[in-house]
Amino acid sequence: MGTWKTFWLIISLAAGLGFVKSQRIVCREASVGDIVFLVHNSINPQHAHSVRNFLYILANSLQVGRDNIRVGLAQYSDTPTSEFLLSVYHRKGDVLKHIRGLQFKPGGNRMGQALQFILEHHFREGAGSRASQGVPQVAVVVSSGLTEDHIREPAEALRRAGILVYAIGVKDASQAELREISSSPKDNFTFFVPNFPGLPGLAQKLRPELCSTLGKAAQYTERESPACSEASPADIVFLVDSSTSIGLQNFQKVKHFLHSVVSGLDVRSDQVQVGLVQYSDNIYPAFPLKQSSLKSAVLDRIRNLPYSMGGTSTGSALEFIRANSLTEMSGSRAKDGVPQIVVLVTDGESSDEVQDVADQLKRDGVFVFVVGINIQDVQELQKIANEPFEEFLFTTENFSILQALSGTLLQALCSTVERQMKKSTKTYADVVFLIDTSQGTSQASFQWMQNFISRIIGILEVGQDKYQIGLAQYSDQGHTEFLFNTHKTRNEMVAHIHELLVFQGGSRKTGQGLRFLHRTFFQEAAGSRLLQGVPQYVVVITSGKSEDEVGEVAQILRKRGVDIVSVGLQDFDRAELEGIGPVVLVSDLQGEDRIRQLMLDVNMFIQGSPKPPRVMTDVAKDAVEECLVPVPADLVFLVEDFSSARQPNFQRVVHFLTTTVHSLNIHPDTTRVSLVFYSEKPRLEFSLDMYQSAAQVLRHLDRLTFRARRGRAKAGAALDFLRKEVFLPEKGSRPHRGVQQIAVVIIESPSLDNVSTPASYLRRAGVTIYAAGTQPASESKDLEKIVTYPPWKHAIRLESFLQLSVVGNKLKKKLCPEMLSGMPPLMSFIPESTRQSTQEGCESVEKADIYFLIDGSGSIKPNDFIEMKDFMKEVIKMFHIGPDRVRFGVVQYSDKIISQFFLTQYASMAGLSAAIDNIQQVGGGTTTGKALSKMVPVFQNTARIDVARYLIVITDGQSTDPVAEAAQGLRDIGVNIYAIGVRDANTTELEEIASKKMFFIYEFDSLKSIHQEVIRDICSSENCKSQKADIIFLIDGSESIAPKDFEKMKDFMERMVNQSNIGADEIQIGLLQFSSNPQEEFRLNRYSSKVDMCRAILSVQQMSDGTHTGKALNFTLPFFDSSRGGRPRVHQYLIVITDGVSQDNVAPPAKALRDRNIIIFAIGVGNVQRAQLLEITNDQDKVFQEENFESLQSLEKEILSEVCSSQGCNIDLSVGVDTSTSSERAQQELRRLLPELMQQLAFLSNISCEAPGQMEPRFRYVVPGSSDQPVFDSGFEKYSDETIQKFLVHQGSVNNRMDVDFLQSLGETAIHLSLAKVKVLHA
């Protein structure tokens, strides 16, 4: 009996652990790889042996070892856990032993969390991953059920990291989910078995697939990494002394040394080329540069070098190198700007002269390195080597220690190549000449233009991949002569200029000519390489003053990254030309010397030379104005390393950084700057506390060298680095002092890792993030995921890196606000971001019933759920809570509905806030449709009749059931729905729920940024219900507004129409457009239907000309008269939208409108002057300055809120603090108490007012200085905690004393600046 038991026990073990056959089968084609198994452990114990057997068979078939295949294992249910990392076991037996003892326990199925877990904990270098060495990375995921969280983003993160994912499904696993996480082709990486006993058989099928995948991936592994950190091309010729004095044994050591050096170079035809010449008293060429495309072949030739004895004729050998080895025929790429290098290895004094030939090599631009062995007198070697000698001359005492020099020489070679490539990188450009052939141009001037352009073309390197030339002429309109891609050779162009160019005649409109260029030449179809980042230049040659305006269109071109130089002949207008750009003035058409110098200067300009031309009057396009009132900030630039092909973009970034530093006030007490580069890993160039002045920063920027990106960049890791290593008090960050924390991220390519979560953590740490990138980065949505909300203010999409000045202008506006003319500098300070930080209440809403419907599903992390509760608490603060006023309720849902509290339960702010704090997350799935359906009876049973009803939905994912019908059911009972989607929410679904009242954000931290938009929308909806008003839009249709932006302006007006109660007895809206001239689109009483009005707005065609806002304002006044549909007895409003500076005076016509009690709002987009907008409104609170037209999408709520709010009592308060005798403790108390006091004043009931309605206080904070001027003056604005913090920073930096003179000055200035009915001086 015992014998039978033993027999069956042996058979059972063998079958159960898969010993049969699998033990003998090993992956032979796959010798290297990192494989992590991720197993769902929520399985029945009776199936555990099948899972262990599956893992055992696969692991047993692998060549497990430290330098072969490494294996890791993790399990997951509700939470993931590591069994062992890749670095733990280097013997197969240990892996198999662990698998045999593997235990499972029941739980949930949070596969998404588990995928992220193995990415962060297993596939990293510290855990044994060799991804950085190019070793294939593979994850094998086993699932037995439906996942309970989101898997799309972590699966995408694994794919971005280059990890191949096999998805194995058993029993209840979703095949759709398996295909979502698996690699492509899906059929090769997705497997399914209906039951657990089928797993061992699947392992037998999967084994060869896995082996084949590893084998193929390993073929692409680069096992020998170059020493140079950058992929920079170079031509290197080794000149090797093989004279008799060396000896055969030492010559073997020389070959070993050469082998080590060449092994560290990136030898291939498009990178480093290597040649080698031996010499004694004869020359023995081994192989030329052009025969070095394979490193293995080069190393093989070095190993087989013969030893040729003789004397030492180094001079002759150097001459041979110069005349034969460094030639185009031998493979030299000197003409392409590739560094030319000679490495001389010698042990003795030369028998011939070396000085002359060494000097000639250096004059030819060749870098000569010398390695001397056992040299007694180094003077001869110093004649040969470049200086400084510590970089180019190396000596060693004997051949035995020569090998130790290989690393040092390699590093010196790398540094020289990278430095030289930075200096000598040749960039080409697209150049278009625009010539004036109007009737005022003389024949002599016309001929001068022909000759001048021909000669410029003659000295440029013209070709498809070099300089491209275009030519146009103009008089009253533009005319194309040839585009960038019309002619391929110089001769064709010159022939066209002299044989086909015909004088046009007509009036002179230079502005029209530049507009023609903008439309015609700077497009891909015309051959322009603007989108590739190739510099774009316009050379305007004109003979007199233009009949139209030129400054605005010149600004349009510059904004697109086009540089302009103008050449003035005959009767040129100097001021006009200086408004365009750098100017060349030609007074003598016959002066050959001056023409030659002019050609050289224009050529230098086109080639981007930093040297100032001799005859050119440079009105600097990057002119730096002094920042008189700097806003303190800690500013960190995070810049992605560029690929080798994009090296010119690195230079543009350095130029942008240099210009930005020039424009800011760099000082330890104001703006501090830090710089970080990143590719796979971040690297700190300098921290916030390293430099004390702009000059120090600029010196560092000047020393920067290009480092090409290797592999895919990881912006997420870089953002984490900023939070953990840069924005720290010990590294110079000053958040505790109220100083703004700003990060500017410059991106070239989509990030390999997840950016959303690290960006969220950085924003939560109080950092405002801007991001700029070109098309690949913006298409990946990385910009939107990284930046602070709203993305249209902080994400900057560039056509190319030629447009980085847009980023610089944005920073300057934030950190160095515009000064208003006519006022003392420090008293005219207008904070750029005041309006965004203003906490506006909604006290005017008498009654409303508002429910929050919040997603509590398992995909929402605990900290995110807290952010959702904080959002609700911020919203309720803005309303007057009470049983007969505004009431709130909260319902939570996942795959079930939890009523947290109804409208009737809490009638106070404190009660509501405490109830929200007590909400606990329920977890589970996401059935938004079901939850919306349940809200219908909730509103019917708890909401009041004839009281506005609102539902605010917050969800982080797509619903598993339909939502459209349920949402319509709520609208049918009068519920206004707002939908806020986070992270994986579906925007189409959000629109089905809330139509246009939907918001999308990438992370929960942005909730705090949108609550004001939601509140403002509710306020304006309620306040506008019974409002009567006449509103006229006066919109800028000038050429400077791109067609897509003109459409956004129309969308903005359409949204305002849809949010207004349109009718003859309610709100009337009219529309006028202006450019150089104004025109009527429709009058106030033309439409009483929203549908008809929106149709009319959509049909408006852009005028496209100049910008004459003053003329348009004058044109507008009669349209408010009753004869043209106006109603003088109702409130009348004019909303001006413009993107440029008016060419005429706006103040008189604007005053005429205000004198008629017409309230003017001025919206300026882009490069407008705030001072001019203020001239139009005469009220800072009616000026809206936006960066781009995307910003309009939330502005209509703010303006409607202003229009529809009752005209109450305005009160202006001036605040100053005397701290001349205060202690540090008093300062601390001031920092604590002042914000609280100001907030109380902001919400006071009417004081000193007779007018009905809500009191509207504005605050002005002043810090006195030692002279007559204050150190800080905020100007009057609504309550802003941000401005209070700036005030406290400034007043804490000086010892303030307010004497009688200062108080008198303060009062007089308050009277001068304030437009309020009540003025209060608070000291």
PDB file of C-alpha atoms in Angstrom, residues 329-512:
ATOM      1  CA  MET A 329      38.084  62.738 -51.279  1.00  0.00           C
ATOM      2  CA  SER A 330      39.175  60.859 -48.150  1.00  0.00           C
ATOM      3  CA  GLY A 331      35.824  61.458 -46.446  1.00  0.00           C
ATOM      4  CA  SER A 332      36.356  64.774 -44.618  1.00  0.00           C
ATOM      5  CA  ARG A 333      33.152  66.703 -43.891  1.00  0.00           C
ATOM      6  CA  ALA A 334      34.864  69.985 -43.092  1.00  0.00           C
ATOM      7  CA  LYS A 335      32.667  71.859 -45.592  1.00  0.00           C
ATOM      8  CA  ASP A 336      29.602  70.785 -43.563  1.00  0.00           C
ATOM      9  CA  GLY A 337      31.098  72.276 -40.420  1.00  0.00           C
ATOM     10  CA  VAL A 338      32.080  68.916 -38.879  1.00  0.00           C
ATOM     11  CA  PRO A 339      35.051  69.324 -36.456  1.00  0.00           C
ATOM     12  CA  GLN A 340      38.387  68.103 -37.857  1.00  0.00           C
ATOM     13  CA  ILE A 341      40.703  66.467 -35.317  1.00  0.00           C
ATOM     14  CA  VAL A 342      44.168  64.907 -35.399  1.00  0.00           C
ATOM     15  CA  VAL A 343      45.431  62.755 -32.510  1.00  0.00           C
ATOM     16  CA  LEU A 344      49.225  62.308 -32.603  1.00  0.00           C
ATOM     17  CA  VAL A 345      50.689  59.449 -30.530  1.00  0.00           C
ATOM     18  CA  THR A 346      54.525  59.574 -30.370  1.00  0.00           C
ATOM     19  CA  ASP A 347      57.453  58.625 -28.140  1.00  0.00           C
ATOM     20  CA  GLY A 348      60.262  60.820 -29.444  1.00  0.00           C
ATOM     21  CA  GLU A 349      61.600  63.976 -30.956  1.00  0.00           C
ATOM     22  CA  SER A 350      60.980  64.503 -34.661  1.00  0.00           C
ATOM     23  CA  SER A 351      63.821  64.361 -37.140  1.00  0.00           C
ATOM     24  CA  ASP A 352      62.210  67.121 -39.229  1.00  0.00           C
ATOM     25  CA  GLU A 353      60.548  70.517 -38.618  1.00  0.00           C
ATOM     26  CA  VAL A 354      57.019  70.480 -37.216  1.00  0.00           C
ATOM     27  CA  GLN A 355      56.215  74.166 -36.506  1.00  0.00           C
ATOM     28  CA  ASP A 356      55.045  75.324 -39.964  1.00  0.00           C
ATOM     29  CA  VAL A 357      52.790  72.403 -40.765  1.00  0.00           C
ATOM     30  CA  ALA A 358      51.305  72.416 -37.235  1.00  0.00           C
ATOM     31  CA  ASP A 359      50.497  76.111 -37.577  1.00  0.00           C
ATOM     32  CA  GLN A 360      48.897  75.495 -40.980  1.00  0.00           C
ATOM     33  CA  LEU A 361      46.682  72.762 -39.561  1.00  0.00           C
ATOM     34  CA  LYS A 362      45.497  75.126 -36.838  1.00  0.00           C
ATOM     35  CA  ARG A 363      44.834  77.867 -39.389  1.00  0.00           C
ATOM     36  CA  ASP A 364      42.744  75.329 -41.311  1.00  0.00           C
ATOM     37  CA  GLY A 365      40.632  74.899 -38.170  1.00  0.00           C
ATOM     38  CA  VAL A 366      42.038  71.472 -37.261  1.00  0.00           C
ATOM     39  CA  PHE A 367      42.286  70.577 -33.562  1.00  0.00           C
ATOM     40  CA  VAL A 368      45.535  68.731 -32.816  1.00  0.00           C
ATOM     41  CA  PHE A 369      45.794  66.519 -29.722  1.00  0.00           C
ATOM     42  CA  VAL A 370      49.190  65.115 -28.759  1.00  0.00           C
ATOM     43  CA  VAL A 371      49.891  62.058 -26.593  1.00  0.00           C
ATOM     44  CA  GLY A 372      53.580  61.842 -25.688  1.00  0.00           C
ATOM     45  CA  ILE A 373      55.184  58.804 -24.021  1.00  0.00           C
ATOM     46  CA  ASN A 374      58.449  59.136 -22.092  1.00  0.00           C
ATOM     47  CA  ILE A 375      59.170  62.589 -23.539  1.00  0.00           C
ATOM     48  CA  GLN A 376      61.971  64.499 -21.858  1.00  0.00           C
ATOM     49  CA  ASP A 377      61.423  67.859 -23.598  1.00  0.00           C
ATOM     50  CA  VAL A 378      57.794  68.761 -24.309  1.00  0.00           C
ATOM     51  CA  GLN A 379      58.537  72.008 -26.204  1.00  0.00           C
ATOM     52  CA  GLU A 380      58.237  70.314 -29.601  1.00  0.00           C
ATOM     53  CA  LEU A 381      54.935  68.743 -28.601  1.00  0.00           C
ATOM     54  CA  GLN A 382      53.698  72.196 -27.502  1.00  0.00           C
ATOM     55  CA  LYS A 383      54.469  73.482 -31.000  1.00  0.00           C
ATOM     56  CA  ILE A 384      52.180  70.812 -32.428  1.00  0.00           C
ATOM     57  CA  ALA A 385      49.273  70.751 -29.925  1.00  0.00           C
ATOM     58  CA  ASN A 386      46.468  73.281 -29.710  1.00  0.00           C
ATOM     59  CA  GLU A 387      46.127  75.444 -26.639  1.00  0.00           C
ATOM     60  CA  PRO A 388      45.308  75.325 -23.807  1.00  0.00           C
ATOM     61  CA  PHE A 389      47.796  72.514 -23.344  1.00  0.00           C
ATOM     62  CA  GLU A 390      45.916  71.066 -20.376  1.00  0.00           C
ATOM     63  CA  GLU A 391      43.160  70.183 -22.852  1.00  0.00           C
ATOM     64  CA  PHE A 392      45.220  69.153 -25.895  1.00  0.00           C
ATOM     65  CA  LEU A 393      48.567  67.828 -24.644  1.00  0.00           C
ATOM     66  CA  PHE A 394      48.894  64.590 -22.619  1.00  0.00           C
ATOM     67  CA  THR A 395      52.099  62.941 -21.434  1.00  0.00           C
ATOM     68  CA  THR A 396      52.882  59.725 -19.598  1.00  0.00           C
ATOM     69  CA  GLU A 397      56.125  58.293 -18.239  1.00  0.00           C
ATOM     70  CA  ASN A 398      55.975  54.906 -19.943  1.00  0.00           C
ATOM     71  CA  PHE A 399      53.885  52.657 -22.165  1.00  0.00           C
ATOM     72  CA  SER A 400      52.707  50.524 -19.248  1.00  0.00           C
ATOM     73  CA  ILE A 401      50.462  53.306 -17.938  1.00  0.00           C
ATOM     74  CA  LEU A 402      49.425  54.637 -21.349  1.00  0.00           C
ATOM     75  CA  GLN A 403      46.066  52.847 -21.079  1.00  0.00           C
ATOM     76  CA  ALA A 404      45.117  55.052 -18.109  1.00  0.00           C
ATOM     77  CA  LEU A 405      45.083  58.080 -20.429  1.00  0.00           C
ATOM     78  CA  SER A 406      42.374  56.671 -22.723  1.00  0.00           C
ATOM     79  CA  GLY A 407      39.472  57.913 -20.602  1.00  0.00           C
ATOM     80  CA  THR A 408      40.988  61.371 -20.157  1.00  0.00           C
ATOM     81  CA  LEU A 409      41.640  61.717 -23.873  1.00  0.00           C
ATOM     82  CA  LEU A 410      38.118  60.551 -24.682  1.00  0.00           C
ATOM     83  CA  GLN A 411      36.623  63.179 -22.405  1.00  0.00           C
ATOM     84  CA  ALA A 412      38.784  65.894 -23.959  1.00  0.00           C
ATOM     85  CA  LEU A 413      37.757  64.800 -27.459  1.00  0.00           C
ATOM     86  CA  CYS A 414      34.070  64.862 -26.483  1.00  0.00           C
ATOM     87  CA  SER A 415      34.301  68.319 -24.905  1.00  0.00           C
ATOM     88  CA  THR A 416      36.086  69.791 -27.923  1.00  0.00           C
ATOM     89  CA  VAL A 417      33.616  68.297 -30.412  1.00  0.00           C
ATOM     90  CA  GLU A 418      30.556  69.449 -28.454  1.00  0.00           C
ATOM     91  CA  ARG A 419      31.968  72.937 -27.928  1.00  0.00           C
ATOM     92  CA  GLN A 420      32.939  73.281 -31.568  1.00  0.00           C
ATOM     93  CA  MET A 421      29.603  72.015 -32.865  1.00  0.00           C
ATOM     94  CA  LYS A 422      27.867  74.599 -30.719  1.00  0.00           C
ATOM     95  CA  LYS A 423      29.973  77.358 -32.271  1.00  0.00           C
ATOM     96  CA  SER A 424      30.066  76.150 -35.849  1.00  0.00           C
ATOM     97  CA  THR A 425      26.617  74.694 -36.414  1.00  0.00           C
ATOM     98  CA  LYS A 426      25.592  76.132 -39.733  1.00  0.00           C
ATOM     99  CA  THR A 427      21.976  77.232 -39.984  1.00  0.00           C
ATOM    100  CA  TYR A 428      20.343  78.256 -43.188  1.00  0.00           C
ATOM    101  CA  ALA A 429      17.268  80.413 -43.711  1.00  0.00           C
ATOM    102  CA  ASP A 430      14.377  81.358 -45.982  1.00  0.00           C
ATOM    103  CA  VAL A 431      14.857  84.918 -47.256  1.00  0.00           C
ATOM    104  CA  VAL A 432      12.286  86.904 -49.233  1.00  0.00           C
ATOM    105  CA  PHE A 433      13.044  90.287 -50.777  1.00  0.00           C
ATOM    106  CA  LEU A 434      10.098  92.712 -51.009  1.00  0.00           C
ATOM    107  CA  ILE A 435      10.867  95.611 -53.358  1.00  0.00           C
ATOM    108  CA  ASP A 436       8.972  98.863 -53.830  1.00  0.00           C
ATOM    109  CA  THR A 437       8.108  99.359 -57.529  1.00  0.00           C
ATOM    110  CA  SER A 438       5.546 102.107 -56.991  1.00  0.00           C
ATOM    111  CA  GLN A 439       5.443 105.128 -59.271  1.00  0.00           C
ATOM    112  CA  GLY A 440       7.623 107.081 -56.816  1.00  0.00           C
ATOM    113  CA  THR A 441      10.568 104.726 -57.315  1.00  0.00           C
ATOM    114  CA  SER A 442      13.118 106.017 -59.824  1.00  0.00           C
ATOM    115  CA  GLN A 443      14.653 103.888 -62.554  1.00  0.00           C
ATOM    116  CA  ALA A 444      18.040 104.263 -60.889  1.00  0.00           C
ATOM    117  CA  SER A 445      16.631 102.928 -57.596  1.00  0.00           C
ATOM    118  CA  PHE A 446      14.977 100.024 -59.417  1.00  0.00           C
ATOM    119  CA  GLN A 447      18.272  99.070 -61.061  1.00  0.00           C
ATOM    120  CA  TRP A 448      20.069  99.424 -57.701  1.00  0.00           C
ATOM    121  CA  MET A 449      17.558  96.974 -56.189  1.00  0.00           C
ATOM    122  CA  GLN A 450      18.159  94.455 -58.986  1.00  0.00           C
ATOM    123  CA  ASN A 451      21.937  94.608 -58.591  1.00  0.00           C
ATOM    124  CA  PHE A 452      21.828  94.567 -54.800  1.00  0.00           C
ATOM    125  CA  ILE A 453      19.585  91.475 -54.601  1.00  0.00           C
ATOM    126  CA  SER A 454      21.630  89.666 -57.254  1.00  0.00           C
ATOM    127  CA  ARG A 455      24.846  90.292 -55.356  1.00  0.00           C
ATOM    128  CA  ILE A 456      23.337  89.136 -52.030  1.00  0.00           C
ATOM    129  CA  ILE A 457      22.164  85.912 -53.696  1.00  0.00           C
ATOM    130  CA  GLY A 458      25.664  85.529 -55.130  1.00  0.00           C
ATOM    131  CA  ILE A 459      27.298  85.297 -51.705  1.00  0.00           C
ATOM    132  CA  LEU A 460      24.687  82.971 -50.141  1.00  0.00           C
ATOM    133  CA  GLU A 461      24.827  79.172 -50.331  1.00  0.00           C
ATOM    134  CA  VAL A 462      21.574  78.607 -52.206  1.00  0.00           C
ATOM    135  CA  GLY A 463      19.794  75.254 -52.391  1.00  0.00           C
ATOM    136  CA  GLN A 464      16.801  73.220 -51.277  1.00  0.00           C
ATOM    137  CA  ASP A 465      18.397  72.339 -47.937  1.00  0.00           C
ATOM    138  CA  LYS A 466      20.375  75.575 -47.677  1.00  0.00           C
ATOM    139  CA  TYR A 467      19.317  79.189 -48.263  1.00  0.00           C
ATOM    140  CA  GLN A 468      15.999  79.494 -50.064  1.00  0.00           C
ATOM    141  CA  ILE A 469      15.215  82.804 -51.745  1.00  0.00           C
ATOM    142  CA  GLY A 470      11.878  84.400 -52.632  1.00  0.00           C
ATOM    143  CA  LEU A 471      11.109  87.687 -54.389  1.00  0.00           C
ATOM    144  CA  ALA A 472       8.016  89.889 -54.470  1.00  0.00           C
ATOM    145  CA  GLN A 473       7.320  93.446 -55.531  1.00  0.00           C
ATOM    146  CA  TYR A 474       4.576  95.802 -54.411  1.00  0.00           C
ATOM    147  CA  SER A 475       2.945  99.136 -55.063  1.00  0.00           C
ATOM    148  CA  ASP A 476      -0.725  99.312 -54.021  1.00  0.00           C
ATOM    149  CA  GLN A 477      -0.776  95.512 -53.899  1.00  0.00           C
ATOM    150  CA  GLY A 478       1.729  92.653 -53.770  1.00  0.00           C
ATOM    151  CA  HIS A 479       2.910  90.520 -56.658  1.00  0.00           C
ATOM    152  CA  THR A 480       4.908  87.263 -56.562  1.00  0.00           C
ATOM    153  CA  GLU A 481       8.046  87.062 -58.697  1.00  0.00           C
ATOM    154  CA  PHE A 482       9.211  83.694 -57.398  1.00  0.00           C
ATOM    155  CA  LEU A 483       8.495  81.646 -54.269  1.00  0.00           C
ATOM    156  CA  PHE A 484      11.006  79.888 -52.020  1.00  0.00           C
ATOM    157  CA  ASN A 485      10.526  76.654 -53.973  1.00  0.00           C
ATOM    158  CA  THR A 486      10.354  78.104 -57.502  1.00  0.00           C
ATOM    159  CA  HIS A 487      14.049  78.255 -58.459  1.00  0.00           C
ATOM    160  CA  LYS A 488      16.779  75.873 -57.420  1.00  0.00           C
ATOM    161  CA  THR A 489      19.955  77.689 -58.563  1.00  0.00           C
ATOM    162  CA  ARG A 490      21.531  81.136 -58.246  1.00  0.00           C
ATOM    163  CA  ASN A 491      21.666  81.527 -62.022  1.00  0.00           C
ATOM    164  CA  GLU A 492      17.933  80.966 -62.399  1.00  0.00           C
ATOM    165  CA  MET A 493      17.191  83.597 -59.755  1.00  0.00           C
ATOM    166  CA  VAL A 494      19.592  86.190 -61.130  1.00  0.00           C
ATOM    167  CA  ALA A 495      18.251  85.647 -64.657  1.00  0.00           C
ATOM    168  CA  HIS A 496      14.705  86.228 -63.400  1.00  0.00           C
ATOM    169  CA  ILE A 497      15.728  89.435 -61.611  1.00  0.00           C
ATOM    170  CA  HIS A 498      17.391  90.961 -64.661  1.00  0.00           C
ATOM    171  CA  GLU A 499      15.212  89.557 -67.447  1.00  0.00           C
ATOM    172  CA  LEU A 500      11.699  88.997 -66.053  1.00  0.00           C
ATOM    173  CA  LEU A 501      11.317  91.549 -63.252  1.00  0.00           C
ATOM    174  CA  VAL A 502       9.020  94.290 -64.601  1.00  0.00           C
ATOM    175  CA  PHE A 503       8.462  97.707 -62.978  1.00  0.00           C
ATOM    176  CA  GLN A 504       4.860  97.783 -61.660  1.00  0.00           C
ATOM    177  CA  GLY A 505       3.973 101.417 -60.832  1.00  0.00           C
ATOM    178  CA  GLY A 506       1.000 102.619 -58.759  1.00  0.00           C
ATOM    179  CA  SER A 507       0.661 104.003 -55.235  1.00  0.00           C
ATOM    180  CA  ARG A 508       2.951 102.856 -52.421  1.00  0.00           C
ATOM    181  CA  LYS A 509       1.369 100.682 -49.695  1.00  0.00           C
ATOM    182  CA  THR A 510       4.142  98.967 -47.805  1.00  0.00           C
ATOM    183  CA  GLY A 511       1.724  97.581 -45.205  1.00  0.00           C
ATOM    184  CA  GLN A 512      -0.270  95.904 -47.967  1.00  0.00           C
TER     185      GLN A 512
END
